[in-house]
XYZ file of C-alpha atoms in Angstrom:
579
model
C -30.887 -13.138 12.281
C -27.349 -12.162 13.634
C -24.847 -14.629 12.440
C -22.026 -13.167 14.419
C -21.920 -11.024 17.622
C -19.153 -9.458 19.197
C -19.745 -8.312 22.345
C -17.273 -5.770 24.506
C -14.426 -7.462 23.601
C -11.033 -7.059 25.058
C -7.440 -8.346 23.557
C -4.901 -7.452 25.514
C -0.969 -8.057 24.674
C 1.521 -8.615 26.967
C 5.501 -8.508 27.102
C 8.100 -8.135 29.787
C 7.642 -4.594 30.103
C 4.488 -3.759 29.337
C 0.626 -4.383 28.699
C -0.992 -3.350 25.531
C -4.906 -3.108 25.337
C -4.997 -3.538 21.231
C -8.890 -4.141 21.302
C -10.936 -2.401 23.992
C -14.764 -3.010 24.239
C -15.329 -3.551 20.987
C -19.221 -4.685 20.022
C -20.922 -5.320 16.441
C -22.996 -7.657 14.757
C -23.407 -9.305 11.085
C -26.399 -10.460 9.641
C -26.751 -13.242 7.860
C -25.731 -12.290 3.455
C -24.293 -9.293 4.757
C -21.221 -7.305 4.092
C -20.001 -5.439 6.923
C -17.003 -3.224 7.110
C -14.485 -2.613 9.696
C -12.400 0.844 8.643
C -9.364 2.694 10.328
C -5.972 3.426 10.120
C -3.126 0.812 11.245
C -2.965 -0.099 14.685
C -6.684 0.785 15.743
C -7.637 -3.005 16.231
C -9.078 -4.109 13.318
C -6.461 -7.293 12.271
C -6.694 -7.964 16.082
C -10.373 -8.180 16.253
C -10.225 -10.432 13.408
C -7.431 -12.385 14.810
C -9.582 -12.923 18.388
C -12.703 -14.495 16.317
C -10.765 -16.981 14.235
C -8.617 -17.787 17.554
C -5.128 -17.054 15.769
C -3.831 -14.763 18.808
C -0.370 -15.069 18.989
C 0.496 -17.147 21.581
C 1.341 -16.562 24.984
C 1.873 -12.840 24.559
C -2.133 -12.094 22.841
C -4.930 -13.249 24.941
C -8.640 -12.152 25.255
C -8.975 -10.765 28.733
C -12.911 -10.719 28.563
C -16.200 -10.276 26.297
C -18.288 -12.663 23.804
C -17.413 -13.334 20.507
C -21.187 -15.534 19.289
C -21.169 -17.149 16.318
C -24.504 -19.385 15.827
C -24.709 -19.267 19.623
C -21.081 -20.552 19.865
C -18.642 -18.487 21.927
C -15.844 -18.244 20.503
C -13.883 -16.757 22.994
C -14.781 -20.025 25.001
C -13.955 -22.380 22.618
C -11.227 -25.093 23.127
C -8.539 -24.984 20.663
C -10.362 -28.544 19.391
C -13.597 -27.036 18.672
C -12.108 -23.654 16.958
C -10.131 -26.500 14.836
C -14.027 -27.795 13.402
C -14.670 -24.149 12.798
C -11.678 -22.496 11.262
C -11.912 -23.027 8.005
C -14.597 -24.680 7.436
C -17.507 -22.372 8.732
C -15.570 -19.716 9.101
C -12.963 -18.833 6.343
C -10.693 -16.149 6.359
C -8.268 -14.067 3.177
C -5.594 -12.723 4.673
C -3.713 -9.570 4.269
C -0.567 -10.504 2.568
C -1.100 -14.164 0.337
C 3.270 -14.569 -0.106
C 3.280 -14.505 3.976
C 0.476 -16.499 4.839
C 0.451 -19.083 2.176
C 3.400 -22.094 2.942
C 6.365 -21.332 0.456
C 7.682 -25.226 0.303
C 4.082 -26.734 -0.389
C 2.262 -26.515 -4.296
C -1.112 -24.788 -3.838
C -2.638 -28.389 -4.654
C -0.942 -29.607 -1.748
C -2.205 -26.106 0.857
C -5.597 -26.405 -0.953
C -6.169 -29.992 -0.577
C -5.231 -30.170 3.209
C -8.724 -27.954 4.297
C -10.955 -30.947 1.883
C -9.535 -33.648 3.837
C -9.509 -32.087 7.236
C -12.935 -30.780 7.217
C -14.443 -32.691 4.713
C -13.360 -35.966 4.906
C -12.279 -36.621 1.610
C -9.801 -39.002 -0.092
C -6.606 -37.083 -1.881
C -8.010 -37.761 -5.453
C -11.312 -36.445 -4.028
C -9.805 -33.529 -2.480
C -7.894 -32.712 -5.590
C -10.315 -32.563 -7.787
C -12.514 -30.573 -5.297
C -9.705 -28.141 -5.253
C -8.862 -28.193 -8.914
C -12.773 -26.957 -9.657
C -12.402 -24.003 -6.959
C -9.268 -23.040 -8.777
C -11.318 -22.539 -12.024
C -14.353 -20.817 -9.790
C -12.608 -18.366 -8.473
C -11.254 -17.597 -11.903
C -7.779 -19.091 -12.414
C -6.856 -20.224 -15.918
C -5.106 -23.829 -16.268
C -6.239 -24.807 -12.943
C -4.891 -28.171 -13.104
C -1.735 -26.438 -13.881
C -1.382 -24.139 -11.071
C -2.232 -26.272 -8.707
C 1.055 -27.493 -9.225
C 2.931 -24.649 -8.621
C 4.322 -22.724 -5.955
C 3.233 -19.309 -4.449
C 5.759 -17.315 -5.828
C 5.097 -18.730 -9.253
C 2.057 -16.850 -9.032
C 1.111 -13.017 -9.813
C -0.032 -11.310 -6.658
C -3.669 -11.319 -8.343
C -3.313 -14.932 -8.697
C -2.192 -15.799 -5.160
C -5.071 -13.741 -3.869
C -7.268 -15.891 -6.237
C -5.941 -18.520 -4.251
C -6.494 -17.467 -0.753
C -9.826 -16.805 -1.602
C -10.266 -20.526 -2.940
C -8.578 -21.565 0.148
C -10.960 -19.398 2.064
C -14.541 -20.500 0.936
C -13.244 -24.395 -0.148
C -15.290 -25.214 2.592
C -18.617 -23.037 1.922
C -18.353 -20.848 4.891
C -21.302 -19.251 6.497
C -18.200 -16.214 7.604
C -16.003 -14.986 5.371
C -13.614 -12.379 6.886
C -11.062 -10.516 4.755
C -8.542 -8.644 5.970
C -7.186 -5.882 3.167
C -7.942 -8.442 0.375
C -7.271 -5.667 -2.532
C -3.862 -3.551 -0.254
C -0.669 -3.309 -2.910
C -3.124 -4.908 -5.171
C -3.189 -2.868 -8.767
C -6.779 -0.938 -9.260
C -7.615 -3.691 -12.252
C -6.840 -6.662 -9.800
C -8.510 -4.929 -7.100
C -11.543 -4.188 -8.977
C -11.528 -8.016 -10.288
C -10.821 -9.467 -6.708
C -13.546 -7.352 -5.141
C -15.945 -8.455 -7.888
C -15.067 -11.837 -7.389
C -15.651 -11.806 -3.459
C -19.031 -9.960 -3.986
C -20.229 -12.805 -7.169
C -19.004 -15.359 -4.373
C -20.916 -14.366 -1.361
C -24.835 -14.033 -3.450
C -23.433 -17.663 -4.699
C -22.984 -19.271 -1.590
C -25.001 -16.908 0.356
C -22.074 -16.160 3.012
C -21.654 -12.889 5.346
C -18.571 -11.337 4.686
C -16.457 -9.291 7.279
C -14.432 -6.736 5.363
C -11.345 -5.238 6.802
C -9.584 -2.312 5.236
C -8.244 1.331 5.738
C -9.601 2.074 1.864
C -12.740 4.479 1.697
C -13.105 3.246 -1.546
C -13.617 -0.815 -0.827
C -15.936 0.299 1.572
C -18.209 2.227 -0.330
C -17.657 -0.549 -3.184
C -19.029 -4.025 -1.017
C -20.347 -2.941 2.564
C -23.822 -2.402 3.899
C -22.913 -1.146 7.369
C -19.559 -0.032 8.943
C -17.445 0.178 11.810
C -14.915 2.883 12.363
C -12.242 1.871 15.118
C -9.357 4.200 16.622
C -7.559 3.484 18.789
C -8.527 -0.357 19.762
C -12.506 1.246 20.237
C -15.130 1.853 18.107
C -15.986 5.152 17.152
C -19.264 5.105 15.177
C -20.996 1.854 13.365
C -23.504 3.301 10.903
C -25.143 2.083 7.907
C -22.980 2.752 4.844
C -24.752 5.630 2.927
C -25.096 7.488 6.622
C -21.183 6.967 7.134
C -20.273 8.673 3.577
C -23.451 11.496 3.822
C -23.746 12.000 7.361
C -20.601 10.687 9.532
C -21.228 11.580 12.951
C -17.816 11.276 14.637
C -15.422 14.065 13.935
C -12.483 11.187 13.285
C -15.462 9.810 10.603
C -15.117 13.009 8.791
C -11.586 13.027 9.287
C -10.868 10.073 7.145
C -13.526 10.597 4.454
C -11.760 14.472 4.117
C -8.014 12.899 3.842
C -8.852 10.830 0.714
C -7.650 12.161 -2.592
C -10.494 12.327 -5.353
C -10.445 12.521 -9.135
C -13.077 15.466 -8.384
C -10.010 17.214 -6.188
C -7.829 20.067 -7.343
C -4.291 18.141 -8.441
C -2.123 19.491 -5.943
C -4.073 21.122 -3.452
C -3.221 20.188 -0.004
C -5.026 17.728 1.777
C -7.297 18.161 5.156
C -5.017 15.806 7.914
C -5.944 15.076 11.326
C -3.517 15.843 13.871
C -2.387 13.396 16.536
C -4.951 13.195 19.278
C -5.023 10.355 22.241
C -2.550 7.840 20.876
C -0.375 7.472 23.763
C -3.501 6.745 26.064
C -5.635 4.848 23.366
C -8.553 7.073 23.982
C -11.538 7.904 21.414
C -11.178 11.083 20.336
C -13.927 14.016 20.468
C -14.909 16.818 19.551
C -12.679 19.002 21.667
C -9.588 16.635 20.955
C -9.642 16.306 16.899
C -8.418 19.179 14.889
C -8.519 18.946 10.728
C -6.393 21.039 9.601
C -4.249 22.058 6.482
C -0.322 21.486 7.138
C 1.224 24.105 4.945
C 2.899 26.620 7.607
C 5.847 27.741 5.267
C 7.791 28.471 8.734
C 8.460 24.665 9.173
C 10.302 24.374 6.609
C 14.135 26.031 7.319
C 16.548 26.855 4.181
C 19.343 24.859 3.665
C 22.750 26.179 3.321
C 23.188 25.390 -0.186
C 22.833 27.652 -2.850
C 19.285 28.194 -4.621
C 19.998 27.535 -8.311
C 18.195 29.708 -10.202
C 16.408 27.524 -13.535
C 13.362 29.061 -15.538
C 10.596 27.427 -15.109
C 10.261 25.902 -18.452
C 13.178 24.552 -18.585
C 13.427 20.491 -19.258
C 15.109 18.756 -16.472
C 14.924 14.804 -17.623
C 14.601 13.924 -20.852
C 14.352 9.861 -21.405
C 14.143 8.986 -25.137
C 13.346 5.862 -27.020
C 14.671 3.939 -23.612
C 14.572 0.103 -23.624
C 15.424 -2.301 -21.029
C 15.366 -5.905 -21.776
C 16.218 -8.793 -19.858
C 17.418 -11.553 -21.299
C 15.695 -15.256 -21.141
C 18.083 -17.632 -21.427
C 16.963 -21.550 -21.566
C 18.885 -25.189 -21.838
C 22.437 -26.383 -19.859
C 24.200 -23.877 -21.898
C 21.831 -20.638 -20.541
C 21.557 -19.372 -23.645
C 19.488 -16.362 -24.942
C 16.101 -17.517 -26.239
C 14.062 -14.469 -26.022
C 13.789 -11.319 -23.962
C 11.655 -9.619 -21.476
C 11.163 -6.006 -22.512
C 10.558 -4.376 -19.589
C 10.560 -0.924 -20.964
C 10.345 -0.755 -24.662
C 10.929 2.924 -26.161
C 9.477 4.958 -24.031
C 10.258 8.702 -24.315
C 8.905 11.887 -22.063
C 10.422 14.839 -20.339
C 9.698 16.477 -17.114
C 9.789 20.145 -16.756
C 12.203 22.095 -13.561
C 9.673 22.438 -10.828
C 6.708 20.015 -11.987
C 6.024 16.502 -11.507
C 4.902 13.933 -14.114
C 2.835 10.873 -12.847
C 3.405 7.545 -13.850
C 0.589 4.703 -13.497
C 0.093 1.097 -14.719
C -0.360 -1.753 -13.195
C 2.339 -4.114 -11.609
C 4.195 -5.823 -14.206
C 3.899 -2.719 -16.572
C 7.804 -1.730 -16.450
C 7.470 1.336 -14.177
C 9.763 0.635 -11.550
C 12.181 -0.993 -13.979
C 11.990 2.859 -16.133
C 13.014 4.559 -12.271
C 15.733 2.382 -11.971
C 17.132 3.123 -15.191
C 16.572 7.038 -14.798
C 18.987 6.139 -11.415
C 20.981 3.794 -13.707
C 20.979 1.044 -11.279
C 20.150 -0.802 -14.378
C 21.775 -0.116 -17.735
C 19.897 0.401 -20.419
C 19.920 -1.534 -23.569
C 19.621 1.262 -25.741
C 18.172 5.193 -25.284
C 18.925 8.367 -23.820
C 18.693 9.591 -20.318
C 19.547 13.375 -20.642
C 19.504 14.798 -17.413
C 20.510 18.232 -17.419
C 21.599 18.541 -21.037
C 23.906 15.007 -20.112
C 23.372 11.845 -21.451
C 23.866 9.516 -18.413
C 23.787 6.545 -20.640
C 27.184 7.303 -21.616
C 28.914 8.191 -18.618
C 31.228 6.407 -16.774
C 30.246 5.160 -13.021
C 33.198 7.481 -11.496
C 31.280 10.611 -13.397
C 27.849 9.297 -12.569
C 28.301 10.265 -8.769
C 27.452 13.954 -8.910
C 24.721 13.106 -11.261
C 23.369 10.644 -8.923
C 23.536 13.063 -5.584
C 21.089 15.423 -8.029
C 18.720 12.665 -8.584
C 17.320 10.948 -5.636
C 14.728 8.018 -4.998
C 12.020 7.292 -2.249
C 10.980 3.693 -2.345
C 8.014 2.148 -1.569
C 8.510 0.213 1.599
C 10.824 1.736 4.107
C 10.954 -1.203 6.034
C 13.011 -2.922 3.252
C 14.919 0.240 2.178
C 16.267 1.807 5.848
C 18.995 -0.528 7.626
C 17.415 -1.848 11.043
C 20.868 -1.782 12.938
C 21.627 2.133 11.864
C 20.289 4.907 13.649
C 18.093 7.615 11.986
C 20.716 9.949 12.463
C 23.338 7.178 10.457
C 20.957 6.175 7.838
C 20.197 10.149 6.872
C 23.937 11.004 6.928
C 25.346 8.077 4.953
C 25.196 9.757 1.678
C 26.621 12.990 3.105
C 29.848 10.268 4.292
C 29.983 9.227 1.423
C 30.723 12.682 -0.487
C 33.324 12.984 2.233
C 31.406 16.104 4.359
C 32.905 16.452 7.973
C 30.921 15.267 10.811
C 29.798 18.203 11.940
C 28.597 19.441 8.748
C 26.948 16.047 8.886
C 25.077 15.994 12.365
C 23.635 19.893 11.491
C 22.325 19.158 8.636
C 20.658 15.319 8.986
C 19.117 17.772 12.084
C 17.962 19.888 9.817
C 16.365 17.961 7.593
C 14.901 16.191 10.539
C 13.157 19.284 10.991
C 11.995 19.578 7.537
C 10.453 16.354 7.362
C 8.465 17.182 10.830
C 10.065 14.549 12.919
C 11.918 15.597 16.353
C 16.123 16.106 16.125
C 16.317 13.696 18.904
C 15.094 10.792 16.564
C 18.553 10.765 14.857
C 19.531 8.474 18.019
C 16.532 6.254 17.390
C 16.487 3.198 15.752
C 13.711 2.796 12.827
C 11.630 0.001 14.768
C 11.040 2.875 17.186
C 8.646 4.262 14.421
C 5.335 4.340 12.707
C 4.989 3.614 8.837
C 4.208 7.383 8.031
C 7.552 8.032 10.212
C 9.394 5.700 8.578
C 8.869 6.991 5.224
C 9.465 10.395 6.474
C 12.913 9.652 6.941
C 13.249 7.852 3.211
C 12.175 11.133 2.684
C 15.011 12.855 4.353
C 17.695 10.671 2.937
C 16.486 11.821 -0.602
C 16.635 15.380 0.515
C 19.753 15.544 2.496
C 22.141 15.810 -0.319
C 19.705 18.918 -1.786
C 18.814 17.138 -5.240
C 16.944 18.459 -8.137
C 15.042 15.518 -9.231
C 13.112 13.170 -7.105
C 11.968 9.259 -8.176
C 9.037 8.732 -5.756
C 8.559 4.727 -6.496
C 4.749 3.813 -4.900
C 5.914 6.160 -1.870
C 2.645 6.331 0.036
C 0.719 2.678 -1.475
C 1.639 1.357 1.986
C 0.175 4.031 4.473
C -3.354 4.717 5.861
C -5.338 7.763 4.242
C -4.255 10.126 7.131
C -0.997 9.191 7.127
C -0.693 9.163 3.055
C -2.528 12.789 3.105
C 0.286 13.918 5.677
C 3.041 12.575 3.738
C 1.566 13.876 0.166
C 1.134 17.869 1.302
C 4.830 17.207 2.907
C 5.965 16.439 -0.556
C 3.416 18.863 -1.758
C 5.586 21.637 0.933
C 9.175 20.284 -0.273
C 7.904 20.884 -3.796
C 7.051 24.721 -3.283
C 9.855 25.039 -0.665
C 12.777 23.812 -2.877
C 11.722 23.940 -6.302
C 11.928 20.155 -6.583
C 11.329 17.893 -9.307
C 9.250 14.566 -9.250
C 8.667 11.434 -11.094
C 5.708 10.351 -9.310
C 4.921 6.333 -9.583
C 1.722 5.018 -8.486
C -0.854 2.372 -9.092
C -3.374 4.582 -7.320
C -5.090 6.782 -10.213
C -6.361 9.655 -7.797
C -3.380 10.012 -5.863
C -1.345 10.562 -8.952
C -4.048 13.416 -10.384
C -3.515 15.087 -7.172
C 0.141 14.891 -7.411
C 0.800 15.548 -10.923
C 0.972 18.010 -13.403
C 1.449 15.604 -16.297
C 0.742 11.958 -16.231
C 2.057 9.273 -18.262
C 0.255 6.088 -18.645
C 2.539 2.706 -19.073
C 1.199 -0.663 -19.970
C 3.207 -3.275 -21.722
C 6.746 -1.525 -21.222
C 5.097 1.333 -23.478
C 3.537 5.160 -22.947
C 0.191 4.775 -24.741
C -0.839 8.163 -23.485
C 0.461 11.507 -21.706
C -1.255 14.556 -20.968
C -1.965 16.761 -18.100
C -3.611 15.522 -15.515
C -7.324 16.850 -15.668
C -7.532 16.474 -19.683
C -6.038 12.348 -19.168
C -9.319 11.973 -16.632
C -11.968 13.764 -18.179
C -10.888 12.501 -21.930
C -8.714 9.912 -21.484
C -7.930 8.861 -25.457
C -6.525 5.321 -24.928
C -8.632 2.306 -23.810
C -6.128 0.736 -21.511
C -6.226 4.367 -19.595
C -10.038 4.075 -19.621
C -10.227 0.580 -18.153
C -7.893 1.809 -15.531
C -10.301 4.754 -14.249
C -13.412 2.642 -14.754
C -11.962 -0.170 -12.486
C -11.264 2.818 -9.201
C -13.543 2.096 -6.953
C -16.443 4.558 -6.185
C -15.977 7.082 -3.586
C -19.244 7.202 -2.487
C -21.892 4.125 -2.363
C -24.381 5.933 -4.549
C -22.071 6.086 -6.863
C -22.106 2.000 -7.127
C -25.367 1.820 -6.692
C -26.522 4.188 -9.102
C -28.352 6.756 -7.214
């Protein structure tokens, strides 16, 4: 029996200029204890499709021009705004994509939790909390009556998905829809948070609607999925058939852009080139091309010199560093304790190479880049970069050091100034070695070129751009000033698996082109095998193993680095299964 039918649905957006068809004629159904999937990269409908059942539209500017959205022979798309009230949250429940946005920052948890009891359940508060306390503890939360006390950013990110999910089936939902439950999540967390939704829905016998861009969830929870592009669907096929037989060249597209622990480290990825975006149309067979992107010819020289370095030579050499932040308590702020963030770690990279770093969130990695940029100072260790200690310089002699070592950070939307153009952001570090404009304006063109975007976006503004684009030009900020060593800090966690397969050859290209150096930080285990030459494995503010990167995944030594590649989730669904 179909629990939930969708039926040519159409969402439509509109603003003062224009009209924007984000969902176009989209149909699919869910069976009742069934997990189904809805896969594709950001912007092909998938949030919006979600957003049109639980009738959370944005309002006036997102309506739903026409179609049938059934659930239990209840149209949804007919509802009053009453009746979706009985519904929402309570027979259908929903996680949503980013917990620290969507849960209320001024309220406890108790106090989010315990609204949903008495709303839909009719409970008194004591009721209700108590009710809430034992989800807390079901969906694995340690001192529940303790956290329910606290606020969201209290919490880990694990934990505050924990909660979402409580929030989500508090009610015993026949639906459960989750939208990217497990993105920016770590692979232990994600691995955890998947098990936990899966354990949930043979409990309370639920069908769960799963919405992500990762191959890998998909393969790990669904029985049948849904590929959309473009606000359409593309194929719907049972899961096995998608993975062994995907009959849609944009299908195959996908599955070929995502990096494996089988793959060659740093081979270039299969992309798909752009194909129907600005009409929104489905692509076919004579409109997709897969391709490799590794034509040396796009990539121009720059007029600095090449330095010449053997290859052997040791670029970065961190020893014994340590980095602890102090914990001070009482009206005086005293010292009690510390933090140690990074606690002797020690590891060089070699001219030309790339080591990966992995752990999870928490595990001091970001904390070790910043150091390595000294944006932090260290509170004890060597940083010898180049045969010079950094730790001891002073910050007037750390600027040529810095305009050698660059960083890319994770989210571009947070790291590129909204009110500067392209052309502004890329050139700021070039004004601020005191080069002359036109120096300046050839050569952020240049890189512009580089980094494959057009030399008119240095008039744009970043809005104007996708996510890949964006982080193309945090890309060509770090290049601009030519630098030897390059900090990549979780620079593709945040893009779809064409997009992150573009950007990785494009480092991949840089790499070869320039003779550049990376520190390569990831929580994504098979990205950083196809990146790396070395990796490094950090847990605790520690190394607890290094080696190169096919001998650290076919013999890892160290249990924490074994738990970390059992918890990746399989990249095919016979894999799970055990077939």
């Amino acid at each position: 029996m179909e629990l939930l039918e969708v039926r040519n649905l159409i969402t439509e957006f509109e603003t003062d200029e224009s009209k924007t068809r984000a969902v176009d004629g989209v149909s699919f159904s869910i069976s009742e204890g069934m997990t189904l999937g809805i896969v594709g990269e950001s912007g092909c409908g998938k949030s919006v499709t979600a957003l049109s059942i639980m009738g959370l539209l944005p309002r006036p500017a997102g309506k739903i021009l026409s179609g049938e959205i059934h659930f239990n022979e209840i149209d949804l798309a007919k509802s009053s705004a009453k009746e979706m009230e009985a519904i929402r949250g309570n027979r259908i429940g929903m996680i949503f994509q980013e917990p620290m946005t969507a849960l209320n920052p001024v309220l406890t948890i108790g106090n989010q939790m315990i609204e949903a009891y008495r709303i839909h359940k009719d409970m008194s508060y004591d009721e209700a909390l108590r009710s809430a306390i034992s989800m807390l503890d079901r969906v694995g939360i340690t001192s529940p009556d303790l956290k329910i006390l606290q606020y969201p950013h209290q919490l880990s990110g694990g934990m505050r998905q924990r909660v979402m999910i409580a929030m989500a089936i508090s009610c015993n939902p026949d639906l459960l829809i989750a939208d990217e439950p497990t993105t920016a999540l770590d692979v232990t967390v994600q691995a955890q948070i998947l098990e936990l939704i899966q354990e949930l829905q043979k409990e309370l016998g639920m069908s769960v609607l799963m919405i992500t861009h990762d191959l890998g969830v998909v393969a790990e929870t669904c029985d049948k999925v849904v590929v959309m592009y473009g606000g359409k669907v593309c194929e719907t096929a049972d899961v096995l058939d998608i993975f062994d037989h995907p009959a849609h060249p944009y299908t195959k597209g996908l599955l070929a852009s995502i990096p494996h622990l089988e793959s060659t480290p740093k081979s270039k990825l299969p992309v798909m080139t752009a194909f129907g975006r600005e009409k929104n149309e489905i692509p076919d067979k004579s409109t997709i091309l897969t391709t490799f992107v590794s034509d040396e010819n796009n990539f121009s020289r720059t007029s600095y010199e090449n330095q010449s370095i053997e290859n052997n030579e040791i670029i970065l050499r961190v020893e014994n560093l340590k980095m602890y932040f102090p914990i001070r308590k009482g009206v005086l702020a005293k010292t009690k304790d510390y933090n140690k963030a990074v606690n002797g770690v020690s590891f060089c990279i070699k001219k030309g190479e790339t080591l990966g770093l992995v752990g999870e969130s928490g595990c001091g990695k970001s904390t070790l880049a910043r150091c390595i940029l000294r944006l932090y100072e260290p509170t004890s260790g060597k940083i010898i970069f180049k045969g010079t200690d950094t730790t001891k310089l002073k910050p007037s002699a750390l600027k040529p050091i810095r305009n050698q070592i660059q960083m890319i950070f994770q989210d571009p939307m947070d790291s590129l100034n909204p009110r500067h153009t392209v052309g502004e952001i890329i050139g700021e570090p070039l004004a601020i070695n005191k080069f002359s404009t036109s120096f300046t304006k050839k050569r952020v063109r240049e890189i512009l070129d580089i980094v494959g975007l057009p030399s008119d976006s240095a008039d744009r503004y970043t809005f104007e751009f996708s996510g890949g684009q964006k982080q193309r030009i945090g890309i060509a900020r770090a290049l601009v000033l030519n630098p030897q060593l390059i900090v990549c800090d979780e620079a593709v966690s945040a893009l779809d698996v064409s997009t992150q397969a573009q950007i990785l050859n494009l480092l991949l290209d840089l790499q070869e082109e320039f003779n550049l150096t990376y520190l390569f930080i990831s929580h994504n285990l098979a990205v950083v095998k196809h990146m790396s030459d070395e990796v490094a494995v950090m847990y605790l503010g520690k190394i607890v193993e290094e080696n190169s990167s096919d001998r650290i995944y076919g013999h890892s030594e160290h249990p924490y680095t074994s738990a970390l590649i059992s918890a990746i989730p399989a990249n095919h669904p016979a894999k799970k299964a055990g077939i």
